[in-house]
XYZ file of C-alpha atoms in Angstrom:
66
model
C 38.047 -44.565 -67.317
C 37.777 -40.948 -66.150
C 39.232 -39.564 -62.955
C 36.749 -38.560 -60.283
C 36.016 -34.812 -60.188
C 37.964 -32.913 -57.558
C 36.175 -30.528 -55.236
C 38.238 -27.658 -53.901
C 36.834 -25.785 -50.960
C 38.663 -22.683 -49.797
C 39.465 -22.633 -46.100
C 38.125 -19.386 -44.633
C 40.592 -17.002 -43.065
C 40.549 -16.504 -39.315
C 38.983 -13.054 -39.768
C 36.221 -14.480 -41.952
C 35.503 -17.207 -39.421
C 35.473 -14.642 -36.610
C 32.994 -12.461 -38.525
C 30.757 -15.492 -39.073
C 30.744 -16.312 -35.347
C 30.173 -12.660 -34.521
C 27.157 -12.506 -36.833
C 25.660 -15.553 -35.134
C 26.174 -14.233 -31.621
C 25.372 -10.561 -31.991
C 22.418 -8.644 -33.254
C 22.885 -6.230 -36.140
C 23.047 -3.176 -33.873
C 25.884 -4.581 -31.816
C 27.789 -5.497 -34.958
C 27.409 -1.973 -36.271
C 28.489 -0.457 -32.958
C 31.540 -2.701 -32.869
C 32.476 -1.820 -36.445
C 32.047 1.895 -35.700
C 34.208 1.605 -32.591
C 36.978 -0.130 -34.544
C 36.797 2.516 -37.272
C 37.146 5.163 -34.575
C 40.213 3.421 -33.127
C 41.832 3.302 -36.560
C 41.076 6.985 -37.134
C 42.554 7.915 -33.727
C 45.722 6.010 -34.627
C 45.923 7.822 -37.961
C 45.556 11.221 -36.264
C 48.225 10.308 -33.694
C 50.592 9.263 -36.486
C 49.905 12.570 -38.264
C 50.662 14.520 -35.065
C 53.991 12.717 -34.637
C 54.957 13.343 -38.259
C 54.001 17.020 -37.983
C 56.040 17.407 -34.811
C 59.064 15.820 -36.505
C 58.783 18.306 -39.379
C 58.468 21.203 -36.943
C 61.493 19.976 -34.986
C 63.554 19.681 -38.182
C 62.648 23.188 -39.336
C 63.332 24.722 -35.933
C 59.762 25.862 -35.439
C 58.551 26.150 -31.849
C 55.631 24.240 -30.456
C 52.416 26.245 -30.023
């Protein structure tokens, strides 16, 4: 007698589920706009982090702010 085959189905992550719902509710243009906006937010955060790091270096070296 053989054991019954086991089916393993991966449970989607919350982000994957959210993307699936988003794709059902929004048209392609809105999805793209949303993705572009999020990319812009991430880039703004990166630039802000760079400014803080640069200011710390300037403060340590005794340089004055422009």
